Amino acid sequence: MDQDRKTRLEEGGINLSGALERFMGNEPMLERYLEKFLTEKSYAQLLEAVAAGDREAAGVAAHSLKSVCGTLGCETMQKLVLRQEQCIRAGNWDEAVTMMPEIASSYNGICAALRA
């Protein structure tokens, strides 16, 4: 991965050094998994569940998305989704729903950086 790409990914919200540690320094493997983020289903499932008002499915999707973000170093998004998951579990559905624009913005920033 060249330095320009690393810079774009970092600016897009990905902590590459932390992610690379989790991938035991295997940069090609990290790169493959980062590309899979673009087609990973948990974000779409979260959108669908929130739109449908399905609290259980939203909780499951948020939990899955939180894990994916943590593994790949998407720390800002991971913190947002963790907070949302906690809101869902605590019964604060309205607060969880109001977080969606911020989560979407983080997600779109990561995807834009990955596509660049």
Short mmCIF file of N, CA, C and O in Angstrom, two decimals, residues 28-98:
data_model
loop_
_atom_site.label_atom_id
_atom_site.label_comp_id
_atom_site.label_asym_id
_atom_site.label_seq_id
_atom_site.Cartn_x
_atom_site.Cartn_y
_atom_site.Cartn_z
N PRO A 28 -1.04 -6.98 2.94
CA PRO A 28 -1.92 -7.46 1.87
C PRO A 28 -3.25 -8.04 2.39
O PRO A 28 -4.30 -7.82 1.80
N MET A 29 -3.19 -8.75 3.52
CA MET A 29 -4.41 -9.30 4.09
C MET A 29 -5.32 -8.18 4.59
O MET A 29 -6.53 -8.20 4.35
N LEU A 30 -4.75 -7.18 5.26
CA LEU A 30 -5.53 -6.04 5.72
C LEU A 30 -6.20 -5.35 4.53
O LEU A 30 -7.38 -5.02 4.58
N GLU A 31 -5.45 -5.16 3.47
CA GLU A 31 -5.98 -4.51 2.27
C GLU A 31 -7.19 -5.29 1.72
O GLU A 31 -8.21 -4.70 1.37
N ARG A 32 -7.09 -6.61 1.69
CA ARG A 32 -8.21 -7.43 1.20
C ARG A 32 -9.44 -7.26 2.08
O ARG A 32 -10.56 -7.13 1.59
N TYR A 33 -9.22 -7.27 3.39
CA TYR A 33 -10.35 -7.12 4.30
C TYR A 33 -10.95 -5.72 4.26
O TYR A 33 -12.16 -5.55 4.38
N LEU A 34 -10.12 -4.72 4.07
CA LEU A 34 -10.64 -3.36 3.92
C LEU A 34 -11.54 -3.26 2.70
O LEU A 34 -12.60 -2.62 2.75
N GLU A 35 -11.15 -3.90 1.62
CA GLU A 35 -11.97 -3.88 0.41
C GLU A 35 -13.31 -4.58 0.64
O GLU A 35 -14.33 -4.18 0.08
N LYS A 36 -13.32 -5.61 1.49
CA LYS A 36 -14.56 -6.32 1.78
C LYS A 36 -15.54 -5.46 2.58
O LYS A 36 -16.74 -5.73 2.58
N PHE A 37 -15.04 -4.43 3.24
CA PHE A 37 -15.90 -3.53 4.00
C PHE A 37 -16.97 -2.93 3.09
O PHE A 37 -18.10 -2.69 3.52
N LEU A 38 -16.61 -2.69 1.84
CA LEU A 38 -17.53 -2.06 0.90
C LEU A 38 -18.76 -2.92 0.60
O LEU A 38 -19.81 -2.39 0.22
N THR A 39 -18.64 -4.22 0.78
CA THR A 39 -19.77 -5.11 0.49
C THR A 39 -20.27 -5.83 1.75
O THR A 39 -21.19 -6.65 1.65
N GLU A 40 -19.72 -5.53 2.88
CA GLU A 40 -20.11 -6.14 4.15
C GLU A 40 -21.56 -5.74 4.44
O GLU A 40 -21.96 -4.61 4.22
N LYS A 41 -22.37 -6.66 4.90
CA LYS A 41 -23.83 -6.49 4.97
C LYS A 41 -24.36 -5.81 6.23
O LYS A 41 -25.50 -5.35 6.24
N SER A 42 -23.61 -5.74 7.30
CA SER A 42 -24.20 -5.28 8.57
C SER A 42 -24.66 -3.82 8.53
O SER A 42 -25.66 -3.48 9.16
N TYR A 43 -24.00 -2.95 7.76
CA TYR A 43 -24.46 -1.56 7.68
C TYR A 43 -25.82 -1.51 6.98
O TYR A 43 -26.75 -0.84 7.46
N ALA A 44 -25.96 -2.21 5.88
CA ALA A 44 -27.25 -2.25 5.17
C ALA A 44 -28.33 -2.85 6.07
O ALA A 44 -29.48 -2.38 6.07
N GLN A 45 -27.98 -3.86 6.83
CA GLN A 45 -28.94 -4.47 7.74
C GLN A 45 -29.36 -3.49 8.83
O GLN A 45 -30.54 -3.46 9.22
N LEU A 46 -28.42 -2.70 9.30
CA LEU A 46 -28.73 -1.70 10.31
C LEU A 46 -29.69 -0.65 9.75
O LEU A 46 -30.69 -0.31 10.38
N LEU A 47 -29.40 -0.17 8.55
CA LEU A 47 -30.29 0.81 7.91
C LEU A 47 -31.71 0.24 7.77
O LEU A 47 -32.69 0.92 8.09
N GLU A 48 -31.80 -0.97 7.29
CA GLU A 48 -33.09 -1.61 7.07
C GLU A 48 -33.84 -1.80 8.39
O GLU A 48 -35.04 -1.52 8.48
N ALA A 49 -33.14 -2.27 9.41
CA ALA A 49 -33.77 -2.52 10.70
C ALA A 49 -34.27 -1.22 11.35
O ALA A 49 -35.38 -1.18 11.88
N VAL A 50 -33.46 -0.18 11.28
CA VAL A 50 -33.88 1.10 11.85
C VAL A 50 -35.09 1.64 11.10
O VAL A 50 -36.07 2.10 11.71
N ALA A 51 -35.05 1.57 9.78
CA ALA A 51 -36.18 2.05 8.97
C ALA A 51 -37.47 1.29 9.29
O ALA A 51 -38.56 1.87 9.28
N ALA A 52 -37.33 0.01 9.59
CA ALA A 52 -38.49 -0.83 9.89
C ALA A 52 -38.90 -0.76 11.36
O ALA A 52 -39.93 -1.32 11.74
N GLY A 53 -38.09 -0.10 12.17
CA GLY A 53 -38.38 -0.04 13.60
C GLY A 53 -38.14 -1.35 14.32
O GLY A 53 -38.67 -1.59 15.40
N ASP A 54 -37.32 -2.21 13.73
CA ASP A 54 -37.03 -3.53 14.29
C ASP A 54 -35.85 -3.41 15.25
O ASP A 54 -34.69 -3.48 14.85
N ARG A 55 -36.15 -3.24 16.51
CA ARG A 55 -35.12 -3.00 17.52
C ARG A 55 -34.18 -4.19 17.69
O ARG A 55 -32.98 -4.01 17.85
N GLU A 56 -34.73 -5.37 17.66
CA GLU A 56 -33.89 -6.56 17.82
C GLU A 56 -32.90 -6.70 16.67
O GLU A 56 -31.70 -6.90 16.88
N ALA A 57 -33.38 -6.59 15.45
CA ALA A 57 -32.50 -6.69 14.28
C ALA A 57 -31.49 -5.55 14.25
O ALA A 57 -30.34 -5.75 13.88
N ALA A 58 -31.90 -4.37 14.68
CA ALA A 58 -30.97 -3.24 14.73
C ALA A 58 -29.86 -3.49 15.74
O ALA A 58 -28.70 -3.18 15.48
N GLY A 59 -30.22 -4.08 16.87
CA GLY A 59 -29.21 -4.40 17.88
C GLY A 59 -28.20 -5.41 17.38
O GLY A 59 -26.99 -5.26 17.58
N VAL A 60 -28.69 -6.42 16.68
CA VAL A 60 -27.80 -7.45 16.12
C VAL A 60 -26.90 -6.83 15.05
O VAL A 60 -25.69 -7.07 15.03
N ALA A 61 -27.47 -6.02 14.17
CA ALA A 61 -26.69 -5.40 13.10
C ALA A 61 -25.65 -4.43 13.67
O ALA A 61 -24.51 -4.40 13.22
N ALA A 62 -26.05 -3.65 14.67
CA ALA A 62 -25.11 -2.71 15.30
C ALA A 62 -23.96 -3.47 15.94
O ALA A 62 -22.79 -3.07 15.83
N HIS A 63 -24.26 -4.56 16.60
CA HIS A 63 -23.22 -5.37 17.24
C HIS A 63 -22.24 -5.92 16.20
O HIS A 63 -21.01 -5.84 16.38
N SER A 64 -22.76 -6.43 15.10
CA SER A 64 -21.90 -6.96 14.04
C SER A 64 -21.05 -5.86 13.42
O SER A 64 -19.85 -6.04 13.20
N LEU A 65 -21.68 -4.73 13.14
CA LEU A 65 -20.97 -3.62 12.52
C LEU A 65 -19.88 -3.09 13.45
O LEU A 65 -18.78 -2.77 13.00
N LYS A 66 -20.17 -3.03 14.73
CA LYS A 66 -19.18 -2.60 15.72
C LYS A 66 -17.95 -3.49 15.67
O LYS A 66 -16.81 -3.00 15.69
N SER A 67 -18.16 -4.78 15.56
CA SER A 67 -17.04 -5.73 15.52
C SER A 67 -16.21 -5.56 14.25
O SER A 67 -14.98 -5.55 14.30
N VAL A 68 -16.89 -5.42 13.12
CA VAL A 68 -16.18 -5.22 11.85
C VAL A 68 -15.34 -3.94 11.91
O VAL A 68 -14.17 -3.94 11.54
N CYS A 69 -15.96 -2.87 12.40
CA CYS A 69 -15.25 -1.60 12.48
C CYS A 69 -14.03 -1.70 13.40
O CYS A 69 -12.97 -1.17 13.09
N GLY A 70 -14.18 -2.39 14.51
CA GLY A 70 -13.07 -2.56 15.44
C GLY A 70 -11.92 -3.32 14.82
O GLY A 70 -10.76 -2.94 14.95
N THR A 71 -12.23 -4.37 14.12
CA THR A 71 -11.19 -5.19 13.49
C THR A 71 -10.42 -4.39 12.44
O THR A 71 -9.20 -4.50 12.34
N LEU A 72 -11.14 -3.58 11.67
CA LEU A 72 -10.52 -2.86 10.56
C LEU A 72 -9.97 -1.49 10.94
O LEU A 72 -9.44 -0.78 10.09
N GLY A 73 -10.08 -1.11 12.20
CA GLY A 73 -9.51 0.15 12.64
C GLY A 73 -10.39 1.36 12.36
O GLY A 73 -9.91 2.49 12.41
N CYS A 74 -11.66 1.15 12.11
CA CYS A 74 -12.60 2.26 11.87
C CYS A 74 -13.11 2.72 13.24
O CYS A 74 -14.27 2.53 13.60
N GLU A 75 -12.21 3.34 14.00
CA GLU A 75 -12.46 3.59 15.41
C GLU A 75 -13.58 4.59 15.68
O GLU A 75 -14.37 4.39 16.60
N THR A 76 -13.66 5.65 14.91
CA THR A 76 -14.72 6.63 15.12
C THR A 76 -16.08 5.99 14.90
O THR A 76 -17.00 6.14 15.71
N MET A 77 -16.20 5.26 13.82
CA MET A 77 -17.47 4.59 13.53
C MET A 77 -17.76 3.51 14.57
O MET A 77 -18.90 3.35 14.99
N GLN A 78 -16.74 2.81 15.00
CA GLN A 78 -16.93 1.78 16.01
C GLN A 78 -17.51 2.40 17.29
O GLN A 78 -18.44 1.85 17.88
N LYS A 79 -16.98 3.54 17.71
CA LYS A 79 -17.48 4.20 18.92
C LYS A 79 -18.93 4.64 18.75
O LYS A 79 -19.74 4.52 19.67
N LEU A 80 -19.26 5.16 17.57
CA LEU A 80 -20.64 5.57 17.30
C LEU A 80 -21.59 4.39 17.38
O LEU A 80 -22.65 4.46 18.01
N VAL A 81 -21.22 3.30 16.73
CA VAL A 81 -22.10 2.13 16.68
C VAL A 81 -22.17 1.47 18.06
O VAL A 81 -23.24 0.97 18.44
N LEU A 82 -21.09 1.49 18.81
CA LEU A 82 -21.13 0.98 20.18
C LEU A 82 -22.13 1.77 21.01
O LEU A 82 -22.96 1.20 21.72
N ARG A 83 -22.07 3.10 20.90
CA ARG A 83 -23.01 3.95 21.63
C ARG A 83 -24.45 3.66 21.19
O ARG A 83 -25.36 3.58 22.01
N GLN A 84 -24.63 3.46 19.90
CA GLN A 84 -25.97 3.15 19.39
C GLN A 84 -26.44 1.80 19.94
O GLN A 84 -27.59 1.67 20.37
N GLU A 85 -25.58 0.83 19.92
CA GLU A 85 -25.93 -0.49 20.45
C GLU A 85 -26.33 -0.39 21.92
O GLU A 85 -27.31 -1.00 22.35
N GLN A 86 -25.60 0.40 22.68
CA GLN A 86 -25.92 0.59 24.10
C GLN A 86 -27.28 1.26 24.26
O GLN A 86 -28.05 0.90 25.16
N CYS A 87 -27.57 2.23 23.41
CA CYS A 87 -28.88 2.89 23.45
C CYS A 87 -30.00 1.89 23.16
O CYS A 87 -31.03 1.88 23.86
N ILE A 88 -29.80 1.05 22.17
CA ILE A 88 -30.82 0.06 21.82
C ILE A 88 -31.04 -0.89 22.98
O ILE A 88 -32.19 -1.15 23.37
N ARG A 89 -29.97 -1.37 23.56
CA ARG A 89 -30.09 -2.31 24.68
C ARG A 89 -30.76 -1.68 25.90
O ARG A 89 -31.46 -2.35 26.65
N ALA A 90 -30.52 -0.37 26.09
CA ALA A 90 -31.09 0.33 27.24
C ALA A 90 -32.53 0.79 26.99
O ALA A 90 -33.15 1.39 27.86
N GLY A 91 -33.03 0.54 25.78
CA GLY A 91 -34.40 0.94 25.47
C GLY A 91 -34.53 2.38 25.00
O GLY A 91 -35.64 2.90 24.93
N ASN A 92 -33.41 3.01 24.66
CA ASN A 92 -33.42 4.39 24.17
C ASN A 92 -33.47 4.40 22.64
O ASN A 92 -32.55 4.86 21.97
N TRP A 93 -34.55 3.87 22.10
CA TRP A 93 -34.68 3.70 20.66
C TRP A 93 -34.59 5.04 19.91
O TRP A 93 -33.90 5.13 18.90
N ASP A 94 -35.28 6.05 20.40
CA ASP A 94 -35.27 7.34 19.70
C ASP A 94 -33.85 7.90 19.59
O ASP A 94 -33.47 8.43 18.55
N GLU A 95 -33.08 7.78 20.65
CA GLU A 95 -31.69 8.25 20.62
C GLU A 95 -30.87 7.43 19.62
O GLU A 95 -30.06 7.98 18.87
N ALA A 96 -31.09 6.13 19.60
CA ALA A 96 -30.38 5.26 18.66
C ALA A 96 -30.69 5.66 17.23
O ALA A 96 -29.79 5.72 16.38
N VAL A 97 -31.95 5.96 16.96
CA VAL A 97 -32.36 6.35 15.61
C VAL A 97 -31.73 7.69 15.22
O VAL A 97 -31.28 7.86 14.08
N THR A 98 -31.68 8.63 16.14
CA THR A 98 -31.13 9.95 15.81
C THR A 98 -29.63 9.90 15.52
O THR A 98 -29.08 10.85 14.96
#
